[in-house]
PDB file of C-alpha atoms in Angstrom:
ATOM      1  CA  MET A   1       0.148  -0.183  -0.176  1.00  0.00           C
ATOM      2  CA  ALA A   2       2.972   2.297   0.703  1.00  0.00           C
ATOM      3  CA  ALA A   3       4.778   1.629  -2.292  1.00  0.00           C
ATOM      4  CA  SER A   4       1.440   2.222  -4.343  1.00  0.00           C
ATOM      5  CA  GLU A   5       1.309   5.585  -2.692  1.00  0.00           C
ATOM      6  CA  GLU A   6       4.685   6.458  -3.414  1.00  0.00           C
ATOM      7  CA  ALA A   7       4.552   5.611  -7.164  1.00  0.00           C
ATOM      8  CA  SER A   8       1.613   8.047  -7.490  1.00  0.00           C
ATOM      9  CA  ARG A   9       3.404  11.134  -5.806  1.00  0.00           C
ATOM     10  CA  PRO A  10       5.036  12.088  -8.685  1.00  0.00           C
ATOM     11  CA  PHE A  11       1.730  12.466 -10.793  1.00  0.00           C
ATOM     12  CA  ALA A  12       0.223  14.340  -8.102  1.00  0.00           C
ATOM     13  CA  GLY A  13       0.265  17.711  -9.222  1.00  0.00           C
ATOM     14  CA  LEU A  14      -0.230  17.014 -12.851  1.00  0.00           C
ATOM     15  CA  SER A  15      -4.094  17.966 -12.223  1.00  0.00           C
ATOM     16  CA  ASP A  16      -3.070  21.445 -11.282  1.00  0.00           C
ATOM     17  CA  VAL A  17      -1.064  22.139 -13.761  1.00  0.00           C
ATOM     18  CA  SER A  18      -2.551  24.287 -16.832  1.00  0.00           C
ATOM     19  CA  ILE A  19      -1.430  25.310 -20.569  1.00  0.00           C
ATOM     20  CA  SER A  20      -0.692  29.293 -20.652  1.00  0.00           C
ATOM     21  CA  GLU A  21      -1.926  30.961 -23.947  1.00  0.00           C
ATOM     22  CA  ASP A  22       1.317  32.199 -24.269  1.00  0.00           C
ATOM     23  CA  ILE A  23       3.233  29.022 -25.129  1.00  0.00           C
ATOM     24  CA  PRO A  24       2.508  28.306 -29.302  1.00  0.00           C
ATOM     25  CA  VAL A  25       1.408  25.070 -29.922  1.00  0.00           C
ATOM     26  CA  GLU A  26       3.311  23.589 -33.088  1.00  0.00           C
ATOM     27  CA  GLY A  27       1.646  21.429 -35.400  1.00  0.00           C
ATOM     28  CA  ASP A  28      -0.492  21.584 -38.515  1.00  0.00           C
ATOM     29  CA  ILE A  29      -3.874  21.458 -38.327  1.00  0.00           C
ATOM     30  CA  SER A  30      -5.959  21.435 -41.536  1.00  0.00           C
ATOM     31  CA  VAL A  31      -9.923  21.137 -41.461  1.00  0.00           C
ATOM     32  CA  PRO A  32     -11.562  20.627 -44.740  1.00  0.00           C
ATOM     33  CA  VAL A  33     -14.047  22.937 -45.499  1.00  0.00           C
ATOM     34  CA  GLY A  34     -15.885  20.850 -47.510  1.00  0.00           C
ATOM     35  CA  PRO A  35     -16.663  17.280 -48.846  1.00  0.00           C
ATOM     36  CA  SER A  36     -13.667  16.117 -51.143  1.00  0.00           C
ATOM     37  CA  ARG A  37     -16.266  15.338 -53.932  1.00  0.00           C
ATOM     38  CA  ARG A  38     -19.106  17.466 -55.093  1.00  0.00           C
ATOM     39  CA  ASP A  39     -22.078  15.552 -54.903  1.00  0.00           C
ATOM     40  CA  ASP A  40     -24.092  18.853 -56.326  1.00  0.00           C
ATOM     41  CA  GLU A  41     -21.920  18.751 -59.631  1.00  0.00           C
ATOM     42  CA  PHE A  42     -24.204  18.423 -62.466  1.00  0.00           C
ATOM     43  CA  SER A  43     -24.209  14.922 -64.580  1.00  0.00           C
ATOM     44  CA  THR A  44     -25.918  14.236 -67.623  1.00  0.00           C
ATOM     45  CA  LEU A  45     -25.852  10.515 -66.355  1.00  0.00           C
ATOM     46  CA  ASP A  46     -28.465  11.774 -64.053  1.00  0.00           C
ATOM     47  CA  GLU A  47     -30.857  13.497 -66.155  1.00  0.00           C
ATOM     48  CA  PRO A  48     -33.490  11.686 -68.289  1.00  0.00           C
ATOM     49  CA  VAL A  49     -33.093  10.947 -71.706  1.00  0.00           C
ATOM     50  CA  LYS A  50     -35.571  13.452 -73.147  1.00  0.00           C
ATOM     51  CA  ASP A  51     -34.166  16.025 -71.308  1.00  0.00           C
ATOM     52  CA  THR A  52     -30.750  15.167 -72.813  1.00  0.00           C
ATOM     53  CA  ILE A  53     -32.264  14.922 -76.306  1.00  0.00           C
ATOM     54  CA  MET A  54     -33.849  18.288 -76.174  1.00  0.00           C
ATOM     55  CA  ARG A  55     -30.642  20.092 -74.760  1.00  0.00           C
ATOM     56  CA  ASP A  56     -28.806  18.591 -77.680  1.00  0.00           C
ATOM     57  CA  LEU A  57     -31.891  19.699 -80.138  1.00  0.00           C
ATOM     58  CA  ARG A  58     -31.680  23.449 -78.522  1.00  0.00           C
ATOM     59  CA  ALA A  59     -27.982  23.450 -79.119  1.00  0.00           C
ATOM     60  CA  VAL A  60     -28.039  22.519 -82.653  1.00  0.00           C
ATOM     61  CA  GLY A  61     -30.789  24.781 -83.112  1.00  0.00           C
ATOM     62  CA  ASN A  62     -29.205  28.002 -81.554  1.00  0.00           C
ATOM     63  CA  LYS A  63     -25.905  27.215 -83.799  1.00  0.00           C
ATOM     64  CA  PHE A  64     -28.216  27.515 -86.872  1.00  0.00           C
ATOM     65  CA  ILE A  65     -29.587  30.584 -85.756  1.00  0.00           C
ATOM     66  CA  HIS A  66     -26.026  31.681 -85.619  1.00  0.00           C
ATOM     67  CA  VAL A  67     -25.152  30.716 -89.390  1.00  0.00           C
ATOM     68  CA  LEU A  68     -28.534  32.477 -90.304  1.00  0.00           C
ATOM     69  CA  TYR A  69     -27.388  35.567 -88.424  1.00  0.00           C
ATOM     70  CA  PRO A  70     -23.401  35.754 -88.729  1.00  0.00           C
ATOM     71  CA  LYS A  71     -21.064  37.865 -86.766  1.00  0.00           C
ATOM     72  CA  ARG A  72     -18.117  37.300 -84.941  1.00  0.00           C
ATOM     73  CA  SER A  73     -18.555  34.529 -82.136  1.00  0.00           C
ATOM     74  CA  SER A  74     -16.829  31.685 -80.681  1.00  0.00           C
ATOM     75  CA  ALA A  75     -19.992  29.796 -79.896  1.00  0.00           C
ATOM     76  CA  LEU A  76     -19.263  27.366 -82.773  1.00  0.00           C
ATOM     77  CA  LEU A  77     -15.686  26.869 -81.771  1.00  0.00           C
ATOM     78  CA  ARG A  78     -16.554  26.230 -78.019  1.00  0.00           C
ATOM     79  CA  ASP A  79     -19.336  24.166 -77.867  1.00  0.00           C
ATOM     80  CA  TRP A  80     -18.690  22.057 -80.905  1.00  0.00           C
ATOM     81  CA  ASP A  81     -20.383  19.136 -82.216  1.00  0.00           C
ATOM     82  CA  LEU A  82     -20.826  17.087 -85.153  1.00  0.00           C
ATOM     83  CA  TRP A  83     -24.719  16.517 -85.320  1.00  0.00           C
ATOM     84  CA  GLY A  84     -25.698  19.413 -87.569  1.00  0.00           C
ATOM     85  CA  PRO A  85     -22.721  18.792 -89.699  1.00  0.00           C
ATOM     86  CA  LEU A  86     -23.855  15.374 -90.393  1.00  0.00           C
ATOM     87  CA  LEU A  87     -27.363  15.967 -90.647  1.00  0.00           C
ATOM     88  CA  LEU A  88     -26.612  18.625 -93.528  1.00  0.00           C
ATOM     89  CA  CYS A  89     -24.063  16.581 -95.385  1.00  0.00           C
ATOM     90  CA  VAL A  90     -26.557  13.871 -95.315  1.00  0.00           C
ATOM     91  CA  THR A  91     -29.337  16.354 -96.939  1.00  0.00           C
ATOM     92  CA  LEU A  92     -27.057  17.828 -99.252  1.00  0.00           C
ATOM     93  CA  ALA A  93     -25.920  14.556-100.360  1.00  0.00           C
ATOM     94  CA  LEU A  94     -29.397  12.938-100.627  1.00  0.00           C
ATOM     95  CA  LEU A  95     -30.461  15.963-102.751  1.00  0.00           C
ATOM     96  CA  LEU A  96     -27.631  15.580-105.096  1.00  0.00           C
ATOM     97  CA  GLN A  97     -28.694  12.294-105.962  1.00  0.00           C
ATOM     98  CA  GLY A  98     -30.731  11.255-108.972  1.00  0.00           C
ATOM     99  CA  GLY A  99     -28.508  13.525-111.172  1.00  0.00           C
ATOM    100  CA  ALA A 100     -27.608  12.932-114.691  1.00  0.00           C
ATOM    101  CA  ALA A 101     -24.323  11.250-113.728  1.00  0.00           C
ATOM    102  CA  ASP A 102     -26.609   8.595-111.927  1.00  0.00           C
ATOM    103  CA  HIS A 103     -27.457   7.406-115.317  1.00  0.00           C
ATOM    104  CA  GLU A 104     -24.071   7.206-116.562  1.00  0.00           C
ATOM    105  CA  ASP A 105     -20.930   4.684-115.925  1.00  0.00           C
ATOM    106  CA  GLN A 106     -19.818   6.799-113.148  1.00  0.00           C
ATOM    107  CA  GLY A 107     -22.417   5.364-110.860  1.00  0.00           C
ATOM    108  CA  GLY A 108     -23.254   8.533-109.195  1.00  0.00           C
ATOM    109  CA  PRO A 109     -20.613   9.346-106.623  1.00  0.00           C
ATOM    110  CA  GLN A 110     -22.276  12.588-105.460  1.00  0.00           C
ATOM    111  CA  PHE A 111     -23.278  10.987-101.991  1.00  0.00           C
ATOM    112  CA  ALA A 112     -19.500  10.026-101.225  1.00  0.00           C
ATOM    113  CA  GLU A 113     -18.126  13.107-102.906  1.00  0.00           C
ATOM    114  CA  VAL A 114     -19.942  15.230-100.200  1.00  0.00           C
ATOM    115  CA  PHE A 115     -18.561  13.725 -97.437  1.00  0.00           C
ATOM    116  CA  VAL A 116     -15.034  13.390 -98.874  1.00  0.00           C
ATOM    117  CA  ILE A 117     -14.959  16.997 -99.510  1.00  0.00           C
ATOM    118  CA  VAL A 118     -15.976  18.081 -96.184  1.00  0.00           C
ATOM    119  CA  TRP A 119     -13.858  16.010 -94.648  1.00  0.00           C
ATOM    120  CA  PHE A 120     -10.612  16.651 -96.647  1.00  0.00           C
ATOM    121  CA  GLY A 121     -11.660  20.099 -96.577  1.00  0.00           C
ATOM    122  CA  SER A 122     -11.316  20.224 -92.885  1.00  0.00           C
ATOM    123  CA  ILE A 123      -8.192  18.576 -92.706  1.00  0.00           C
ATOM    124  CA  ILE A 124      -6.549  21.358 -95.295  1.00  0.00           C
ATOM    125  CA  ILE A 125      -8.429  24.059 -93.662  1.00  0.00           C
ATOM    126  CA  THR A 126      -6.929  23.154 -90.092  1.00  0.00           C
ATOM    127  CA  LEU A 127      -3.680  22.094 -91.379  1.00  0.00           C
ATOM    128  CA  ASN A 128      -3.188  25.702 -92.948  1.00  0.00           C
ATOM    129  CA  SER A 129      -4.350  27.432 -89.865  1.00  0.00           C
ATOM    130  CA  LYS A 130      -2.028  25.517 -87.780  1.00  0.00           C
ATOM    131  CA  LEU A 131       0.936  26.209 -90.170  1.00  0.00           C
ATOM    132  CA  LEU A 132      -0.287  29.962 -90.222  1.00  0.00           C
ATOM    133  CA  GLY A 133      -0.276  29.987 -86.099  1.00  0.00           C
ATOM    134  CA  GLY A 134      -4.230  29.695 -85.668  1.00  0.00           C
ATOM    135  CA  THR A 135      -5.526  27.712 -82.573  1.00  0.00           C
ATOM    136  CA  ILE A 136      -8.270  25.853 -84.078  1.00  0.00           C
ATOM    137  CA  SER A 137      -8.642  22.066 -83.900  1.00  0.00           C
ATOM    138  CA  PHE A 138      -9.728  19.598 -86.511  1.00  0.00           C
ATOM    139  CA  PHE A 139     -13.315  18.959 -84.804  1.00  0.00           C
ATOM    140  CA  GLN A 140     -14.061  22.809 -84.615  1.00  0.00           C
ATOM    141  CA  SER A 141     -13.274  23.110 -88.119  1.00  0.00           C
ATOM    142  CA  LEU A 142     -15.351  20.410 -89.023  1.00  0.00           C
ATOM    143  CA  CYS A 143     -18.149  21.895 -86.962  1.00  0.00           C
ATOM    144  CA  VAL A 144     -18.049  25.384 -88.525  1.00  0.00           C
ATOM    145  CA  LEU A 145     -17.547  24.160 -91.988  1.00  0.00           C
ATOM    146  CA  GLY A 146     -20.766  21.434 -91.743  1.00  0.00           C
ATOM    147  CA  TYR A 147     -22.951  24.138 -89.734  1.00  0.00           C
ATOM    148  CA  CYS A 148     -22.129  27.030 -92.770  1.00  0.00           C
ATOM    149  CA  ILE A 149     -23.141  24.190 -95.385  1.00  0.00           C
ATOM    150  CA  MET A 150     -26.585  25.239 -94.582  1.00  0.00           C
ATOM    151  CA  PRO A 151     -26.946  28.180 -97.072  1.00  0.00           C
ATOM    152  CA  LEU A 152     -25.777  26.037-100.100  1.00  0.00           C
ATOM    153  CA  THR A 153     -28.108  23.105 -98.567  1.00  0.00           C
ATOM    154  CA  VAL A 154     -31.087  25.374 -98.652  1.00  0.00           C
ATOM    155  CA  ALA A 155     -29.871  26.655-102.172  1.00  0.00           C
ATOM    156  CA  MET A 156     -30.071  23.048-103.414  1.00  0.00           C
ATOM    157  CA  VAL A 157     -33.726  22.978-102.076  1.00  0.00           C
ATOM    158  CA  VAL A 158     -34.644  25.841-104.134  1.00  0.00           C
ATOM    159  CA  CYS A 159     -32.564  24.522-107.278  1.00  0.00           C
ATOM    160  CA  ARG A 160     -34.535  21.185-107.202  1.00  0.00           C
ATOM    161  CA  ILE A 161     -38.027  23.005-106.811  1.00  0.00           C
ATOM    162  CA  VAL A 162     -37.272  25.532-109.681  1.00  0.00           C
ATOM    163  CA  LEU A 163     -36.021  22.643-111.800  1.00  0.00           C
ATOM    164  CA  LEU A 164     -39.167  21.144-111.303  1.00  0.00           C
ATOM    165  CA  VAL A 165     -40.918  23.833-113.305  1.00  0.00           C
ATOM    166  CA  SER A 166     -38.784  24.110-116.420  1.00  0.00           C
ATOM    167  CA  SER A 167     -35.340  24.404-117.612  1.00  0.00           C
ATOM    168  CA  GLY A 168     -34.156  27.354-119.428  1.00  0.00           C
ATOM    169  CA  VAL A 169     -32.040  30.422-119.497  1.00  0.00           C
ATOM    170  CA  ILE A 170     -33.964  32.177-116.788  1.00  0.00           C
ATOM    171  CA  ILE A 171     -34.218  29.204-114.715  1.00  0.00           C
ATOM    172  CA  PHE A 172     -30.529  28.978-114.631  1.00  0.00           C
ATOM    173  CA  ALA A 173     -29.917  32.897-113.803  1.00  0.00           C
ATOM    174  CA  VAL A 174     -32.351  32.362-111.175  1.00  0.00           C
ATOM    175  CA  ARG A 175     -30.403  29.225-109.998  1.00  0.00           C
ATOM    176  CA  LEU A 176     -27.018  31.067-110.498  1.00  0.00           C
ATOM    177  CA  VAL A 177     -27.877  33.886-107.964  1.00  0.00           C
ATOM    178  CA  VAL A 178     -29.289  31.826-105.489  1.00  0.00           C
ATOM    179  CA  VAL A 179     -26.211  29.415-105.465  1.00  0.00           C
ATOM    180  CA  MET A 180     -23.884  32.720-105.552  1.00  0.00           C
ATOM    181  CA  ALA A 181     -25.863  34.410-102.402  1.00  0.00           C
ATOM    182  CA  SER A 182     -25.808  30.926-100.518  1.00  0.00           C
ATOM    183  CA  PHE A 183     -21.795  30.698-101.428  1.00  0.00           C
ATOM    184  CA  GLY A 184     -21.216  34.237-100.434  1.00  0.00           C
ATOM    185  CA  TRP A 185     -23.458  33.633 -96.941  1.00  0.00           C
ATOM    186  CA  SER A 186     -21.257  30.339 -96.444  1.00  0.00           C
ATOM    187  CA  THR A 187     -18.115  31.711 -96.907  1.00  0.00           C
ATOM    188  CA  PHE A 188     -18.652  35.364 -94.782  1.00  0.00           C
ATOM    189  CA  ALA A 189     -20.644  33.165 -91.917  1.00  0.00           C
ATOM    190  CA  SER A 190     -17.479  30.693 -91.600  1.00  0.00           C
ATOM    191  CA  THR A 191     -14.686  33.500 -91.651  1.00  0.00           C
ATOM    192  CA  ALA A 192     -16.961  35.129 -88.828  1.00  0.00           C
ATOM    193  CA  PHE A 193     -16.450  32.296 -86.738  1.00  0.00           C
ATOM    194  CA  LEU A 194     -12.725  31.529 -87.394  1.00  0.00           C
ATOM    195  CA  ALA A 195     -11.818  35.022 -87.057  1.00  0.00           C
ATOM    196  CA  ASP A 196     -10.924  35.016 -83.733  1.00  0.00           C
ATOM    197  CA  SER A 197      -8.672  31.833 -83.811  1.00  0.00           C
ATOM    198  CA  GLN A 198      -6.534  33.040 -86.606  1.00  0.00           C
ATOM    199  CA  PRO A 199      -3.627  35.676 -86.390  1.00  0.00           C
ATOM    200  CA  PRO A 200      -4.807  39.398 -87.170  1.00  0.00           C
ATOM    201  CA  ASN A 201      -2.255  39.736 -90.050  1.00  0.00           C
ATOM    202  CA  ARG A 202      -2.848  36.261 -91.829  1.00  0.00           C
ATOM    203  CA  LYS A 203      -6.380  36.115 -92.268  1.00  0.00           C
ATOM    204  CA  ALA A 204      -6.330  36.587 -96.023  1.00  0.00           C
ATOM    205  CA  LEU A 205      -4.050  33.328 -96.089  1.00  0.00           C
ATOM    206  CA  VAL A 206      -6.779  31.568 -93.869  1.00  0.00           C
ATOM    207  CA  VAL A 207      -9.975  32.629 -95.893  1.00  0.00           C
ATOM    208  CA  TYR A 208      -8.401  31.334 -99.189  1.00  0.00           C
ATOM    209  CA  PRO A 209      -8.874  27.840 -98.496  1.00  0.00           C
ATOM    210  CA  VAL A 210     -12.220  28.281 -97.365  1.00  0.00           C
ATOM    211  CA  PHE A 211     -12.890  30.345-100.139  1.00  0.00           C
ATOM    212  CA  LEU A 212     -12.025  27.310-102.083  1.00  0.00           C
ATOM    213  CA  PHE A 213     -14.063  24.726 -99.866  1.00  0.00           C
ATOM    214  CA  TYR A 214     -17.329  26.477-100.393  1.00  0.00           C
ATOM    215  CA  PHE A 215     -16.891  27.042-104.194  1.00  0.00           C
ATOM    216  CA  VAL A 216     -16.472  23.263-105.057  1.00  0.00           C
ATOM    217  CA  ILE A 217     -19.912  22.684-103.323  1.00  0.00           C
ATOM    218  CA  ALA A 218     -21.449  25.582-104.775  1.00  0.00           C
ATOM    219  CA  TRP A 219     -20.207  24.602-108.141  1.00  0.00           C
ATOM    220  CA  MET A 220     -21.757  21.115-107.691  1.00  0.00           C
ATOM    221  CA  VAL A 221     -25.308  22.357-106.511  1.00  0.00           C
ATOM    222  CA  LEU A 222     -25.203  24.492-109.550  1.00  0.00           C
ATOM    223  CA  THR A 223     -24.402  22.230-112.126  1.00  0.00           C
ATOM    224  CA  TYR A 224     -26.745  19.563-110.893  1.00  0.00           C
ATOM    225  CA  SER A 225     -29.267  18.513-113.683  1.00  0.00           C
ATOM    226  CA  PRO A 226     -32.161  15.847-112.991  1.00  0.00           C
TER     227      PRO A 226
END
């Protein structure tokens, strides 16, 4: 009993010891402000399929509006997609079917020609832009060029309707005016979207391939004959 009392004497006064506020406490204590994972983040996996489809359709519609009223904007470059270009390419290729070339030995290659021209043209324009110091990517270029085909697609629809009436010099003049207006519209719209991604002193060198790209498509639309 005496031995246990002697053993507890060194710790007898510890209950009265207090730590002064002036003594610094060493060490790093970090308290997390919030959870490590943001549970409130928006995820498309959690939304209904209908909402996803409607959101994508609204985005495509907004890009069509940008093409109808072209101005300097990075909307097509920032939020690029390939739904609109795919729809326009398929529509234009289907409208070019049934021409005079389909009844000859060529086999009517217009359907494949549209896709080859769009993809190959996008590659050339992207490489040209990169070599001149631009910041555009291949898919951004494909998105802009594809959406800006819309005026030429509308011109193709008008030409098909006009050709149902008759074929003559006046009809050809009407088609020429419509195709040239659409060609200028497509070129102007695409250069307006690509303006911010190009060096200021080399924009003319970037516009030249775009001009040739839409000129080839406009020529296909103009020379179509049922």
